[in-house]
PDB file of C-alpha atoms in Angstrom:
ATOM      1  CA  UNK W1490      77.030  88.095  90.659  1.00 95.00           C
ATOM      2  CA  UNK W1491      77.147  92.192  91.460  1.00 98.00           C
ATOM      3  CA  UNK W1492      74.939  93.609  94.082  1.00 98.00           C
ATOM      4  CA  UNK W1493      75.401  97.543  94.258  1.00 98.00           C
ATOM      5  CA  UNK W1494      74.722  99.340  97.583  1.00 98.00           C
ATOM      6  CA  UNK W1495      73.875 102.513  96.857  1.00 98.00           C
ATOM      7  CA  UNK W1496      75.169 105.760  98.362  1.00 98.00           C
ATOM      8  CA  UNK W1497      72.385 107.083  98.780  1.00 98.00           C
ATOM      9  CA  UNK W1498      70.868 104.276 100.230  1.00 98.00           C
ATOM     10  CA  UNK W1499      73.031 104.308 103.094  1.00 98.00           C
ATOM     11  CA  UNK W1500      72.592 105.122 106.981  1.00 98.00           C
ATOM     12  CA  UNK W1501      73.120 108.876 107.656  1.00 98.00           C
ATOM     13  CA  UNK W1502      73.306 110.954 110.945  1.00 98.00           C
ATOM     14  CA  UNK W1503      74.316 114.450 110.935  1.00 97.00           C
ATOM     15  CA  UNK W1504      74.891 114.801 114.926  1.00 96.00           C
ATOM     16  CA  UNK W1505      76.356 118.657 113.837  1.00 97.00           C
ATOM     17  CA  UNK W1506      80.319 117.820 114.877  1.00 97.00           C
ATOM     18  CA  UNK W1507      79.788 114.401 112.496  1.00 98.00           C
ATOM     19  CA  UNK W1508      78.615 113.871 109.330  1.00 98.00           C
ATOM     20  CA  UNK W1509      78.381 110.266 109.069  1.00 98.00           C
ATOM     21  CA  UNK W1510      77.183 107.449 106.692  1.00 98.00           C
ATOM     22  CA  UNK W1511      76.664 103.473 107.255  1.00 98.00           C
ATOM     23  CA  UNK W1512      76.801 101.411 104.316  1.00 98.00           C
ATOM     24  CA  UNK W1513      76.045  98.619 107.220  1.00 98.00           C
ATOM     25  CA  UNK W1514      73.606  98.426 110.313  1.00 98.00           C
ATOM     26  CA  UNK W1515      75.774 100.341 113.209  1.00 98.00           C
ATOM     27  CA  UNK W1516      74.971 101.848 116.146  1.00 94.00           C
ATOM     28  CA  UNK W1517      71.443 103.128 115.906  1.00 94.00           C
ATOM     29  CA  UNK W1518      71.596 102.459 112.233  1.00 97.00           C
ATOM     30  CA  UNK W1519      69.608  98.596 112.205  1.00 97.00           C
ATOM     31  CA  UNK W1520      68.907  97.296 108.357  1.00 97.00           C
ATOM     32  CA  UNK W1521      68.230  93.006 108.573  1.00 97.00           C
ATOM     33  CA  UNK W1522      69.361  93.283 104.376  1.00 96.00           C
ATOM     34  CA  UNK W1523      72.890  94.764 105.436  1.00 98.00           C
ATOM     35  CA  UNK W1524      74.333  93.235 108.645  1.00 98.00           C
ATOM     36  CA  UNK W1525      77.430  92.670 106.361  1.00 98.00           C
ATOM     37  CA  UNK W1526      79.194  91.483 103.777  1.00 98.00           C
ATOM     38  CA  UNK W1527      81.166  88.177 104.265  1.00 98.00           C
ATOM     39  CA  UNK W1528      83.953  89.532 107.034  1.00 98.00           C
ATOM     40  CA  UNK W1529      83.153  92.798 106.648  1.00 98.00           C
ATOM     41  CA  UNK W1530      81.188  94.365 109.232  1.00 98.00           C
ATOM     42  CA  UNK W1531      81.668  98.089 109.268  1.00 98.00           C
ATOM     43  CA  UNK W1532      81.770 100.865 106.665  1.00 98.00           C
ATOM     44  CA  UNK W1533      81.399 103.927 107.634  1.00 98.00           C
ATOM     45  CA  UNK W1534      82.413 107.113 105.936  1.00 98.00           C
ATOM     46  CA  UNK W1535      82.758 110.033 108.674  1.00 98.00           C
ATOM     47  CA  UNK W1536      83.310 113.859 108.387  1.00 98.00           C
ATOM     48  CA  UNK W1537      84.348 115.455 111.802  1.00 98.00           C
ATOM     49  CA  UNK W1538      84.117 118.953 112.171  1.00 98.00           C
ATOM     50  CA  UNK W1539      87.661 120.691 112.722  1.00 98.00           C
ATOM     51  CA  UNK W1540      88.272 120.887 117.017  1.00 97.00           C
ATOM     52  CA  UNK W1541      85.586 117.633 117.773  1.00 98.00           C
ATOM     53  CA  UNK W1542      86.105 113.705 117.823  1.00 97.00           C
ATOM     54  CA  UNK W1543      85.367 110.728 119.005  1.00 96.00           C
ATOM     55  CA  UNK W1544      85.630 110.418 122.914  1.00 95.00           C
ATOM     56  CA  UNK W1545      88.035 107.542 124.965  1.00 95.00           C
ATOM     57  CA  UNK W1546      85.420 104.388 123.936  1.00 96.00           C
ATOM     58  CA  UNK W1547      86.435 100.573 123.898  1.00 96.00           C
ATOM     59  CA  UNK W1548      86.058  97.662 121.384  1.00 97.00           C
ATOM     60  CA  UNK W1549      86.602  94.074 121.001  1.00 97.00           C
ATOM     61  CA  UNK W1550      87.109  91.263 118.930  1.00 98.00           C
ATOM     62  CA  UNK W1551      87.460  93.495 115.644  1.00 98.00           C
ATOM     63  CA  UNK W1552      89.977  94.025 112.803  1.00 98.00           C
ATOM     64  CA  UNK W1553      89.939  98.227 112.467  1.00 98.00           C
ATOM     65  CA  UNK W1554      91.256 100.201 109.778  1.00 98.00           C
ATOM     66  CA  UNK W1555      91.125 104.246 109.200  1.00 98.00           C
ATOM     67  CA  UNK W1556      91.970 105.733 105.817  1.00 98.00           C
ATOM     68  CA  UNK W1557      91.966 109.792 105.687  1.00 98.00           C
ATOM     69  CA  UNK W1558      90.620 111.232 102.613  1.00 98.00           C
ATOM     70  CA  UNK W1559      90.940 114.203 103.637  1.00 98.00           C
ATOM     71  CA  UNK W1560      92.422 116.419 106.546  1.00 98.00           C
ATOM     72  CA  UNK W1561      94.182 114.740 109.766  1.00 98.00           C
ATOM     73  CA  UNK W1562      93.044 112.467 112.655  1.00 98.00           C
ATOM     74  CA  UNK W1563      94.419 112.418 116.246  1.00 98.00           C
ATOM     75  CA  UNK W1564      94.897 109.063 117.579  1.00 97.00           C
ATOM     76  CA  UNK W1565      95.442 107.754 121.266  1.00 97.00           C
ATOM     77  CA  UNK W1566      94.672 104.718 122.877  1.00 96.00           C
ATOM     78  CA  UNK W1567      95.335 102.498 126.354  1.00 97.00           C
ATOM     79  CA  UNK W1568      98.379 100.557 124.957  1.00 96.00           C
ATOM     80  CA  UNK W1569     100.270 103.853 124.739  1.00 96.00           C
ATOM     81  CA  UNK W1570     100.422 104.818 120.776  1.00 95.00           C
ATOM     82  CA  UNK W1571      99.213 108.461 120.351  1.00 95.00           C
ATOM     83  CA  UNK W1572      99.809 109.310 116.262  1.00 95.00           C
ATOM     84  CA  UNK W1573      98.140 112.033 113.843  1.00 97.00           C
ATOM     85  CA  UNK W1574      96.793 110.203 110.745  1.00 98.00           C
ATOM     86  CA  UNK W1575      96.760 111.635 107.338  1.00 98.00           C
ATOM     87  CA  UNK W1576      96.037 110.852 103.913  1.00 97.00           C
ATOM     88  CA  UNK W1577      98.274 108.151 102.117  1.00 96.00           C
ATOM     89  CA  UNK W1578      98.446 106.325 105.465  1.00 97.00           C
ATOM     90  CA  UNK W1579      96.860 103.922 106.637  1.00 98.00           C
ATOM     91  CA  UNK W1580      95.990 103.142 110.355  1.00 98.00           C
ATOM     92  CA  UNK W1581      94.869  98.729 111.650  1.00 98.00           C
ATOM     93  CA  UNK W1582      94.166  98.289 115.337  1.00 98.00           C
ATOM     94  CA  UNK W1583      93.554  95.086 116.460  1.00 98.00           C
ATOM     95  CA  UNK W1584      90.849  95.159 119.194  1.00 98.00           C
ATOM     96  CA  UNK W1585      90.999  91.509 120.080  1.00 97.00           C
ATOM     97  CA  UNK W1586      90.997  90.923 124.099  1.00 98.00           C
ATOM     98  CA  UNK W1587      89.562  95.171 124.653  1.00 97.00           C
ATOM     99  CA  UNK W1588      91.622  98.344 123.422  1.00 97.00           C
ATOM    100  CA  UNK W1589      90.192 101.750 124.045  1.00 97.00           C
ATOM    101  CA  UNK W1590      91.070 104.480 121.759  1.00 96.00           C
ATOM    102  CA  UNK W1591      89.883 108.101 120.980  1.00 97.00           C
ATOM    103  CA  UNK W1592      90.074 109.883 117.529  1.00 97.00           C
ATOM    104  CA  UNK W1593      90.255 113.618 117.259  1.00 97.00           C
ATOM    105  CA  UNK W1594      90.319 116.094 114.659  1.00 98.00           C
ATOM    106  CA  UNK W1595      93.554 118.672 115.627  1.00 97.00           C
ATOM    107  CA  UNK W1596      92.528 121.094 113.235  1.00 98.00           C
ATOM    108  CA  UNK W1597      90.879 124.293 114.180  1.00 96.00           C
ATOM    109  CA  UNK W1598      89.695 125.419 110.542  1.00 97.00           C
ATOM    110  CA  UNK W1599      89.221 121.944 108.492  1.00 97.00           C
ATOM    111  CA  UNK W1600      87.220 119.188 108.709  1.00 98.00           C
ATOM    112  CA  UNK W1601      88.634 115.429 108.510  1.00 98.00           C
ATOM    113  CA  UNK W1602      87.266 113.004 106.299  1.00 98.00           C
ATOM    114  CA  UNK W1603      87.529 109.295 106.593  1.00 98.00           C
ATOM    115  CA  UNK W1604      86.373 105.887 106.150  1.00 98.00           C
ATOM    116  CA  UNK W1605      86.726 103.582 108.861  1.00 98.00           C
ATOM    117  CA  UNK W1606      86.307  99.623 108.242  1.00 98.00           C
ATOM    118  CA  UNK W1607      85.928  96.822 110.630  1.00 98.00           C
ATOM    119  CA  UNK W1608      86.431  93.237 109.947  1.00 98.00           C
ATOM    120  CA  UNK W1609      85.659  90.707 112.295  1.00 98.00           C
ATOM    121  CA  UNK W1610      88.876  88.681 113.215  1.00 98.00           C
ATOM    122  CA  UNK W1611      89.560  84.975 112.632  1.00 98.00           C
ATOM    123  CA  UNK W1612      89.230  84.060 116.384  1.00 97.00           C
ATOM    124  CA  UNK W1613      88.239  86.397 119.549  1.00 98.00           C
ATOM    125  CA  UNK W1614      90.540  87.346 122.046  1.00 98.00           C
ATOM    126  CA  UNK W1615      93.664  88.179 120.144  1.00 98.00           C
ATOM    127  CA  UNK W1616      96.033  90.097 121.939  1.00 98.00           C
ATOM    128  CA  UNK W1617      95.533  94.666 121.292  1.00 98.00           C
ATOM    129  CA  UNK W1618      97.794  95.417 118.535  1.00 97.00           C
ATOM    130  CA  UNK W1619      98.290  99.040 116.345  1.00 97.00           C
ATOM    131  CA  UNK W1620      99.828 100.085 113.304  1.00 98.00           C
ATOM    132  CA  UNK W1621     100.385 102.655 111.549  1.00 98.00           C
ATOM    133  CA  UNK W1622     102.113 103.159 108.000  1.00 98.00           C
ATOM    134  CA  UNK W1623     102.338 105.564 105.066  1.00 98.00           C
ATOM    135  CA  UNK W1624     102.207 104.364 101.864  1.00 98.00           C
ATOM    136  CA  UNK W1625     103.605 105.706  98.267  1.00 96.00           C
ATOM    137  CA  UNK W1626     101.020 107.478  96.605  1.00 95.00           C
ATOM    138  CA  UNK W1627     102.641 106.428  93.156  1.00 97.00           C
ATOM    139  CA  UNK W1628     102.137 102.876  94.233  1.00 97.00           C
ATOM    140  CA  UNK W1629      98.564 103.126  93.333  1.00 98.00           C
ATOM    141  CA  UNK W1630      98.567 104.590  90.409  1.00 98.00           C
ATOM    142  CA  UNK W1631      96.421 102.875  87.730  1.00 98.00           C
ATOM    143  CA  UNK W1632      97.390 100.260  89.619  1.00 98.00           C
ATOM    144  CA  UNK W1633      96.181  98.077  92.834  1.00 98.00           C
ATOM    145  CA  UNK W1634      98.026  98.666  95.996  1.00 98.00           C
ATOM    146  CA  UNK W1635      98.228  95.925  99.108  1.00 98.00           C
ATOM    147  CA  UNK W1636      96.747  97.969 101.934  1.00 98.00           C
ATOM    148  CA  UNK W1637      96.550  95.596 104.364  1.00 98.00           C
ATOM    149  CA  UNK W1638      96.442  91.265 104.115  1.00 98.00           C
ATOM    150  CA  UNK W1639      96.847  88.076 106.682  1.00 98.00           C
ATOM    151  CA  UNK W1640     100.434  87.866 105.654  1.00 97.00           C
ATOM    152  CA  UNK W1641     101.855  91.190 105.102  1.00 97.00           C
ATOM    153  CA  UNK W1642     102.764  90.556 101.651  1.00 96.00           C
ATOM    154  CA  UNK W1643     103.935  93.315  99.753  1.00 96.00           C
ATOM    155  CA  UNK W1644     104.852  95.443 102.930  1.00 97.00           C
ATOM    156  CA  UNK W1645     101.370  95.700 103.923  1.00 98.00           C
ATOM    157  CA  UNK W1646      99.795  95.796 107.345  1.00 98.00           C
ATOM    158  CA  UNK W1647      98.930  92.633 108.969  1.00 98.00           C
ATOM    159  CA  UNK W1648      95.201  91.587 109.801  1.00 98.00           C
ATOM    160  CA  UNK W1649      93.933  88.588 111.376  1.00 98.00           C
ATOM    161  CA  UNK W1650      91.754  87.894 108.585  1.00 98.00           C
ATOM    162  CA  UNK W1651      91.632  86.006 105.862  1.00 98.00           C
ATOM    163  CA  UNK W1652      91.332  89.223 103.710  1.00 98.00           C
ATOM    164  CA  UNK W1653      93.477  91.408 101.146  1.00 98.00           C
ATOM    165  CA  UNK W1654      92.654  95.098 101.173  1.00 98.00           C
ATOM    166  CA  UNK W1655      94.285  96.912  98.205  1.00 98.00           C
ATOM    167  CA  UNK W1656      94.020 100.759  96.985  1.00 98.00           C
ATOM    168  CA  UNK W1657      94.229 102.357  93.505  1.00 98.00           C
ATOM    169  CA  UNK W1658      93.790 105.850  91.981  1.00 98.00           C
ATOM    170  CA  UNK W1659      92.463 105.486  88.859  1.00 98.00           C
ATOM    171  CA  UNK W1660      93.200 108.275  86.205  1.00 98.00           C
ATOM    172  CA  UNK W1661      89.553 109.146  84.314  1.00 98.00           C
ATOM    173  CA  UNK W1662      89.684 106.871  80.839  1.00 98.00           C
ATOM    174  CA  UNK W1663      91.837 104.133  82.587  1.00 98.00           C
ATOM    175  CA  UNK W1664      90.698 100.661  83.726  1.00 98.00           C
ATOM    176  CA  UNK W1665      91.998  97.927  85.802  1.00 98.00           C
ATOM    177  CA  UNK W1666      91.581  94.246  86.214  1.00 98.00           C
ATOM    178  CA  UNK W1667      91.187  92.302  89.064  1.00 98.00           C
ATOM    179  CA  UNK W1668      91.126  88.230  89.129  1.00 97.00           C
ATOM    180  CA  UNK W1669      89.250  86.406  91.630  1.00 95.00           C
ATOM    181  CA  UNK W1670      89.088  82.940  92.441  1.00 94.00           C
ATOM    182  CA  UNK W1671      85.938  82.509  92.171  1.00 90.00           C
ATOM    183  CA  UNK W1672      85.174  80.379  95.316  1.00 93.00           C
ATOM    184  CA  UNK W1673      85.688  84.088  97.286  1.00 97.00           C
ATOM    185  CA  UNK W1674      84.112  87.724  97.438  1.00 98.00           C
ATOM    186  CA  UNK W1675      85.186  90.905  96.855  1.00 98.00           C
ATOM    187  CA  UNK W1676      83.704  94.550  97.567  1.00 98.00           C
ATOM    188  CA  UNK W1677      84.547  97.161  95.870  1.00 98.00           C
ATOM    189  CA  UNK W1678      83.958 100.915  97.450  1.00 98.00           C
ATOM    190  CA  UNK W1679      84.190 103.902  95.241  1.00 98.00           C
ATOM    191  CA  UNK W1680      85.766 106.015  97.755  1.00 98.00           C
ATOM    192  CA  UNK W1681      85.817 109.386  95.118  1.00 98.00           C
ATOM    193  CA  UNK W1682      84.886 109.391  91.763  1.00 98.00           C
ATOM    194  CA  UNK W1683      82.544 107.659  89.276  1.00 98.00           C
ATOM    195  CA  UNK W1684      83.308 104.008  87.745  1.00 98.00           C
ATOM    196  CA  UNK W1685      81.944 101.512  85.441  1.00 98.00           C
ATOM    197  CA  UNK W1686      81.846  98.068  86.064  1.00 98.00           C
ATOM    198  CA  UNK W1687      80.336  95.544  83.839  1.00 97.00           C
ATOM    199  CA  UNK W1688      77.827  98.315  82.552  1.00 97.00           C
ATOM    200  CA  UNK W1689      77.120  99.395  86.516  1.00 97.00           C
ATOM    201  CA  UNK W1690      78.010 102.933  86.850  1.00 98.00           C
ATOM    202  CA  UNK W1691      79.173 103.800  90.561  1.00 98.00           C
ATOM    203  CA  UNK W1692      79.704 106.887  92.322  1.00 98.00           C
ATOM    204  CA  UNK W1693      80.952 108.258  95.116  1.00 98.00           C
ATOM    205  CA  UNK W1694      80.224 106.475  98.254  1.00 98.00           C
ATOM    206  CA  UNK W1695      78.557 103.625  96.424  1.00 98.00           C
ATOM    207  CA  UNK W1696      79.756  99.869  97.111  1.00 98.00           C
ATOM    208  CA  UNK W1697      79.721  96.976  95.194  1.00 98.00           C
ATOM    209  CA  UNK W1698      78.968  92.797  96.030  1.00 98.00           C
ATOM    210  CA  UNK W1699      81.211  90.777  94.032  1.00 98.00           C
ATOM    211  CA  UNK W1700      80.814  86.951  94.454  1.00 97.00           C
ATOM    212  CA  UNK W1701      81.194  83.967  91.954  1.00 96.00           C
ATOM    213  CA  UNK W1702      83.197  86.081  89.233  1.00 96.00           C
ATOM    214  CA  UNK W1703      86.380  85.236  88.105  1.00 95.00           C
ATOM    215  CA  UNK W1704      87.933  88.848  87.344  1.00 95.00           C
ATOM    216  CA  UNK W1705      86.278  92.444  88.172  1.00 97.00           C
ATOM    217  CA  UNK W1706      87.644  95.405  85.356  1.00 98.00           C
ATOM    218  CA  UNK W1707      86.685  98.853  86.896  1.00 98.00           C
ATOM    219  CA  UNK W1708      86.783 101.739  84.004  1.00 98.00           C
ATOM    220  CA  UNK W1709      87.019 105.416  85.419  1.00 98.00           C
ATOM    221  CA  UNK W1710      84.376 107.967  84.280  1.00 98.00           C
ATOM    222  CA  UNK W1711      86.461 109.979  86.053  1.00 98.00           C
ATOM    223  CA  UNK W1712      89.743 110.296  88.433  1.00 98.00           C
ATOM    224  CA  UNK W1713      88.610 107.565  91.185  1.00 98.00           C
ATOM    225  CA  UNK W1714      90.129 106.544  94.440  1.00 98.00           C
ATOM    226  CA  UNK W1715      88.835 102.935  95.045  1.00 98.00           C
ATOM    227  CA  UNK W1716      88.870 100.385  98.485  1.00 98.00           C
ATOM    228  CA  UNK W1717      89.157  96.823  97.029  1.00 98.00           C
ATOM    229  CA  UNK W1718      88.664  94.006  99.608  1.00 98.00           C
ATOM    230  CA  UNK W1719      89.004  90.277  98.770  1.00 98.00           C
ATOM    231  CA  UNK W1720      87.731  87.913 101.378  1.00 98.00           C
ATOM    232  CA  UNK W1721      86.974  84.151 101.951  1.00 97.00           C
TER     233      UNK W1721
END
């Protein structure tokens, strides 16, 4: 079964220093049909205006992770780590017990862009943790890349969820396979790009419900960057 959320379709706020879109209720975003999807909880896609950010603010109990599209994001929070992220890496913050962190854009011309993802943890109160790693663009070539999984397999970051984020950049007129067992879920977001999958086309921003298939093949309509996540 496929259920597309639609770009468009999507929370939006333009507060002036962020342009920012919710494909799931947050903050004064509320939709009862998109609370989540399965673990995930948060997907937001974010454009901060060069010089602004996100203040000191605190979570809890959540898996985090940042990907830059575009641009570079200033990172600091209360367990010391203070790091610039930019594209190709790819940031995980436990927030278990309470971290606080802020995120600022350095740049005093360009805008950042980024999606941010939260997954709720297997258990509360896990002790603050951060990460940070870059990863080989030519790893994800036509080809899925492990972002981010429970066990760190393929040098990965670790998350305390039974999930496996992976990455690809898909060339326009390839396609690539995914099996599932089909007692999980996936979701697939189009990060850039357009896509086909089994006759859905997808765009930009658009994500895609996968549950009780046993593969997904994504064909690009052209170049694509693609989040894949496959949870319990």
């Amino acid at each position: 079964m496929l259920r597309i959320r639609h770009a468009a379709d999507r929370g939006h706020f333009n507060h002036g220093w962020l342009d920012t879109f919710h494909t799931f209720s947050f903050s004064e975003y509320y939709d009862p049909a998109h609370t989540q999807f399965r673990s995930l909880r948060v997907m937001n896609e974010d454009r901060v205006a060069a010089g602004q950010g996100f203040g000191m603010h605190g979570h809890r109990d959540m898996e985090i992770l940042t990907f830059v599209l575009r641009g570079a994001l200033q990172h600091k929070d209360s367990l010391g780590n203070g790091e610039v992220l930019r594209p190709g890496e790819v940031q995980q913050m436990t927030a278990g017990s309470g971290i606080r962190h802020s995120e600022f854009n350095p740049s005093d011309s360009e805008e950042v862009h980024l999606y941010q993802v939260w997954l709720l943890p297997e258990k509360n109160g896990l002790p603050p943790g951060y990460a940070q790693k870059k990863f080989d663009e030519a790893g994800r070539d036509n080809q899925w890349q492990t972002s981010a999984s429970h066990d760190g397999r393929d040098g990965s970051l670790v998350i305390h969820q039974d999930a496996t984020i992976s990455r690809a950049s898909l060339a326009t007129g390839k396609s690539l396979d995914y099996a599932l067992d089909p007692r999980r879920h996936a979701w697939l977001q189009i990060l850039a790009g357009d896509v086909t999958v089994a006759g859905n086309h997808l765009h930009a921003g658009d994500g895609l419900a996968v549950s009780d298939e046993a593969a997904l093949t994504v064909q690009a309509d052209s170049n694509a960057d693609l989040l894949l996540f496959d949870m319990a």
